[in-house]
Amino acid sequence: MKACKYILIASVLLASLFHGVHTDLFVTANTYELIGFVGNAVTMYATVRGNPRPTANDITWVKMNDNMPEGRYVITYDTATNESRLRITDLAYSDEGDYYCQASVNGLSKTVKMSLRVVVEPKVERVSGLFNTKGVGQAATFSVSVSGNPVPTAENITWAKLDERSLPIPLEDSRITYNADKTEMVFSDLVIDDEGWYKCLVITDEGRAEEEFVLYVLGRYGVY
């Protein structure tokens, strides 16, 4: 009778230990969507808890349908906070995408997804030259190319003339026309007072860029 009692106690203890090992596994992200700038660094955090406690060897990071940024990332695990961290340096636009942190312990596996968006500050470059010389009554064309992620639109572009303090004054003149994306400005029927410095400004949530032009207006019988 005593032998049966001891066997029963031992079975209960073994079952308790067995279930204790397989309590559960939890993997959560501190932030599910991140934004980083090209050339900067970004760190993703995932909290990993379980019983038994996961170790660094139980945790992996992968990028969906792509390789991890070669030579520019490091994975660490802080046992004090149960945080696994993926840090990517010198961000490139190609780093944009979905990343997964996965923990696997005693046959259990849990995964959490984090999305990284890489933005590029706007950039504007002159297509037409810095100096534009025209005669009275003629038309002057100024053009630029713009880039960034997201790509700036016409709503992000402003053309202005610089005043005597070099402050940009937005242009409001019926003689001025723009193309659809506002990367080209045509100033028609020029007069002497139109001479001066002009600026194209590109302003987005990601940053600001600008280019300047100089317009010279010659008299009606000047050489042009």
Short mmCIF file of C-alpha atoms in Angstrom, two decimals:
data_model
loop_
_atom_site.label_atom_id
_atom_site.label_comp_id
_atom_site.label_asym_id
_atom_site.label_seq_id
_atom_site.Cartn_x
_atom_site.Cartn_y
_atom_site.Cartn_z
CA MET A 1 0.00 0.00 0.00
CA LYS A 2 2.84 2.37 0.88
CA ALA A 3 4.56 1.57 -2.41
CA CYS A 4 1.46 2.56 -4.36
CA LYS A 5 1.27 5.82 -2.36
CA TYR A 6 4.89 6.70 -3.17
CA ILE A 7 4.36 5.92 -6.85
CA LEU A 8 1.32 8.22 -6.93
CA ILE A 9 3.25 11.07 -5.24
CA ALA A 10 6.16 10.65 -7.64
CA SER A 11 3.80 10.74 -10.62
CA VAL A 12 2.21 13.97 -9.40
CA LEU A 13 5.63 15.59 -8.88
CA LEU A 14 6.81 14.57 -12.35
CA ALA A 15 3.63 15.91 -13.93
CA SER A 16 4.05 19.18 -12.06
CA LEU A 17 7.63 19.53 -13.23
CA PHE A 18 6.68 18.64 -16.78
CA HIS A 19 3.94 21.26 -16.94
CA GLY A 20 6.19 23.83 -15.26
CA VAL A 21 8.73 23.52 -18.07
CA HIS A 22 6.03 24.12 -20.70
CA THR A 23 4.24 27.03 -19.05
CA ASP A 24 4.23 29.24 -22.13
CA LEU A 25 6.28 31.60 -24.24
CA PHE A 26 5.51 35.26 -24.92
CA VAL A 27 7.12 37.51 -27.54
CA THR A 28 5.87 41.10 -27.85
CA ALA A 29 7.17 44.18 -29.65
CA ASN A 30 7.68 47.49 -27.89
CA THR A 31 6.87 49.26 -31.17
CA TYR A 32 5.33 47.56 -34.17
CA GLU A 33 6.06 50.31 -36.71
CA LEU A 34 9.32 52.25 -36.88
CA ILE A 35 10.59 55.07 -39.08
CA GLY A 36 14.28 55.66 -39.78
CA PHE A 37 16.24 58.08 -41.96
CA VAL A 38 18.78 57.00 -44.56
CA GLY A 39 22.26 57.08 -43.03
CA ASN A 40 20.99 56.97 -39.44
CA ALA A 41 20.55 54.01 -37.07
CA VAL A 42 17.41 52.33 -35.74
CA THR A 43 16.82 49.82 -32.95
CA MET A 44 13.93 47.35 -32.72
CA TYR A 45 12.96 45.91 -29.34
CA ALA A 46 11.13 42.67 -28.55
CA THR A 47 10.30 41.45 -25.04
CA VAL A 48 10.73 37.68 -24.67
CA ARG A 49 9.41 35.86 -21.58
CA GLY A 50 8.89 32.22 -20.78
CA ASN A 51 9.50 29.32 -18.43
CA PRO A 52 12.22 28.21 -18.63
CA ARG A 53 13.63 31.64 -19.28
CA PRO A 54 14.77 32.09 -22.91
CA THR A 55 18.44 32.72 -23.59
CA ALA A 56 20.10 34.66 -26.39
CA ASN A 57 20.59 31.38 -28.28
CA ASP A 58 16.82 30.83 -28.33
CA ILE A 59 16.13 34.09 -30.19
CA THR A 60 16.56 34.86 -33.89
CA TRP A 61 15.79 37.87 -36.09
CA VAL A 62 15.00 37.65 -39.80
CA LYS A 63 13.83 39.99 -42.54
CA MET A 64 10.84 38.88 -44.58
CA ASN A 65 11.78 37.68 -48.08
CA ASP A 66 15.22 39.25 -47.87
CA ASN A 67 18.64 39.04 -46.25
CA MET A 68 19.58 40.99 -43.15
CA PRO A 69 21.70 44.13 -43.78
CA GLU A 70 25.15 42.62 -44.19
CA GLY A 71 27.73 44.00 -41.78
CA ARG A 72 25.41 46.70 -40.45
CA TYR A 73 23.35 44.99 -37.76
CA VAL A 74 23.87 43.57 -34.30
CA ILE A 75 21.55 41.50 -32.07
CA THR A 76 21.75 41.71 -28.28
CA TYR A 77 19.71 40.30 -25.40
CA ASP A 78 19.32 42.01 -22.03
CA THR A 79 18.50 39.43 -19.34
CA ALA A 80 17.56 42.17 -16.86
CA THR A 81 14.72 43.47 -19.04
CA ASN A 82 14.10 40.34 -21.16
CA GLU A 83 14.62 42.51 -24.24
CA SER A 84 16.07 41.30 -27.50
CA ARG A 85 17.34 44.19 -29.64
CA LEU A 86 18.09 44.44 -33.32
CA ARG A 87 20.15 47.52 -34.20
CA ILE A 88 20.76 48.49 -37.82
CA THR A 89 23.29 51.22 -38.58
CA ASP A 90 23.85 53.37 -41.68
CA LEU A 91 20.29 52.76 -42.88
CA ALA A 92 19.74 52.27 -46.59
CA TYR A 93 16.44 52.47 -48.42
CA SER A 94 16.75 48.73 -49.11
CA ASP A 95 16.49 48.08 -45.36
CA GLU A 96 12.80 48.99 -45.47
CA GLY A 97 10.49 46.04 -44.81
CA ASP A 98 9.12 43.64 -42.21
CA TYR A 99 11.34 42.10 -39.56
CA TYR A 100 10.51 39.13 -37.32
CA CYS A 101 11.79 38.27 -33.85
CA GLN A 102 11.30 34.57 -33.08
CA ALA A 103 11.89 32.72 -29.82
CA SER A 104 11.94 28.91 -29.61
CA VAL A 105 12.09 27.06 -26.27
CA ASN A 106 11.41 23.35 -25.65
CA GLY A 107 9.46 22.92 -28.84
CA LEU A 108 7.42 26.10 -28.41
CA SER A 109 7.90 28.93 -30.91
CA LYS A 110 6.48 32.46 -30.91
CA THR A 111 7.07 35.27 -33.41
CA VAL A 112 6.39 39.01 -33.53
CA LYS A 113 6.55 41.27 -36.59
CA MET A 114 7.89 44.82 -36.76
CA SER A 115 7.72 47.04 -39.85
CA LEU A 116 10.51 49.45 -40.72
CA ARG A 117 9.93 52.40 -43.02
CA VAL A 118 13.05 54.15 -44.27
CA VAL A 119 12.55 57.74 -45.33
CA VAL A 120 14.87 59.93 -47.37
CA GLU A 121 15.08 63.66 -46.77
CA PRO A 122 14.01 65.66 -49.83
CA LYS A 123 16.67 66.71 -52.28
CA VAL A 124 16.44 69.34 -55.01
CA GLU A 125 18.94 69.96 -57.80
CA ARG A 126 19.10 72.57 -60.54
CA VAL A 127 18.38 71.29 -64.04
CA SER A 128 18.67 74.71 -65.65
CA GLY A 129 21.80 76.72 -64.87
CA LEU A 130 22.41 78.99 -61.93
CA PHE A 131 22.42 82.11 -64.13
CA ASN A 132 19.63 82.97 -66.55
CA THR A 133 20.00 86.05 -68.75
CA LYS A 134 17.03 87.26 -70.76
CA GLY A 135 15.80 90.47 -72.32
CA VAL A 136 12.78 92.60 -71.50
CA GLY A 137 9.64 90.96 -72.86
CA GLN A 138 11.21 87.52 -73.08
CA ALA A 139 10.51 84.46 -70.90
CA ALA A 140 12.87 82.76 -68.44
CA THR A 141 12.61 79.09 -67.51
CA PHE A 142 13.87 77.65 -64.21
CA SER A 143 13.77 73.91 -63.63
CA VAL A 144 14.78 71.46 -60.91
CA SER A 145 14.69 67.76 -60.16
CA VAL A 146 13.43 66.57 -56.79
CA SER A 147 13.81 63.27 -54.95
CA GLY A 148 13.13 61.73 -51.56
CA ASN A 149 11.06 59.04 -49.92
CA PRO A 150 8.25 59.75 -50.15
CA VAL A 151 8.83 61.68 -53.38
CA PRO A 152 7.88 65.36 -52.95
CA THR A 153 4.77 66.47 -54.82
CA ALA A 154 3.69 69.84 -56.19
CA GLU A 155 2.14 70.63 -52.79
CA ASN A 156 5.63 70.40 -51.24
CA ILE A 157 7.26 72.82 -53.72
CA THR A 158 7.31 76.61 -53.46
CA TRP A 159 9.01 79.11 -55.77
CA ALA A 160 9.99 82.47 -54.33
CA LYS A 161 11.99 85.61 -55.00
CA LEU A 162 14.53 86.76 -52.42
CA ASP A 163 14.03 90.25 -51.06
CA GLU A 164 16.78 92.67 -50.02
CA ARG A 165 17.17 90.72 -46.75
CA SER A 166 17.49 87.44 -48.66
CA LEU A 167 14.10 86.29 -47.35
CA PRO A 168 11.99 84.25 -49.77
CA ILE A 169 8.75 85.92 -50.86
CA PRO A 170 6.36 83.44 -52.55
CA LEU A 171 5.64 84.40 -56.14
CA GLU A 172 2.14 85.53 -57.06
CA ASP A 173 2.20 86.81 -60.62
CA SER A 174 -0.09 86.02 -63.54
CA ARG A 175 2.96 85.93 -65.83
CA ILE A 176 4.28 82.84 -64.04
CA THR A 177 3.23 79.29 -64.96
CA TYR A 178 4.32 75.86 -63.67
CA ASN A 179 4.31 72.34 -65.00
CA ALA A 180 2.16 69.65 -63.34
CA ASP A 181 4.64 68.67 -60.60
CA LYS A 182 5.85 72.26 -60.16
CA THR A 183 9.47 71.38 -60.93
CA GLU A 184 9.56 73.95 -63.72
CA MET A 185 8.67 77.64 -63.55
CA VAL A 186 8.26 79.84 -66.63
CA PHE A 187 8.38 83.61 -66.09
CA SER A 188 6.98 85.37 -69.16
CA ASP A 189 7.01 88.96 -70.41
CA LEU A 190 9.95 89.96 -68.23
CA VAL A 191 10.58 93.51 -67.02
CA ILE A 192 13.69 95.03 -65.47
CA ASP A 193 12.27 94.75 -61.94
CA ASP A 194 12.06 90.96 -62.31
CA GLU A 195 15.84 90.77 -62.08
CA GLY A 196 17.16 89.14 -58.90
CA TRP A 197 17.63 85.93 -56.95
CA TYR A 198 14.99 83.18 -57.02
CA LYS A 199 14.64 80.10 -54.92
CA CYS A 200 12.90 76.74 -55.18
CA LEU A 201 11.99 75.32 -51.75
CA VAL A 202 10.96 71.72 -51.09
CA ILE A 203 9.44 71.11 -47.66
CA THR A 204 8.11 67.73 -46.48
CA ASP A 205 7.58 66.04 -43.12
CA GLU A 206 10.98 64.41 -43.66
CA GLY A 207 12.97 67.62 -44.14
CA ARG A 208 13.70 70.64 -46.29
CA ALA A 209 15.82 71.36 -49.37
CA GLU A 210 16.33 74.37 -51.64
CA GLU A 211 18.10 75.65 -54.75
CA GLU A 212 18.71 79.20 -55.94
CA PHE A 213 18.80 80.87 -59.33
CA VAL A 214 19.88 84.29 -60.61
CA LEU A 215 17.89 86.14 -63.26
CA TYR A 216 19.42 89.00 -65.23
CA VAL A 217 17.05 91.09 -67.36
CA LEU A 218 18.62 93.16 -70.14
CA GLY A 219 17.06 96.15 -71.87
CA ARG A 220 14.89 95.49 -74.92
CA TYR A 221 17.81 96.02 -77.31
CA GLY A 222 20.37 94.19 -75.23
CA VAL A 223 22.29 91.16 -76.52
CA TYR A 224 20.32 88.01 -75.69
#
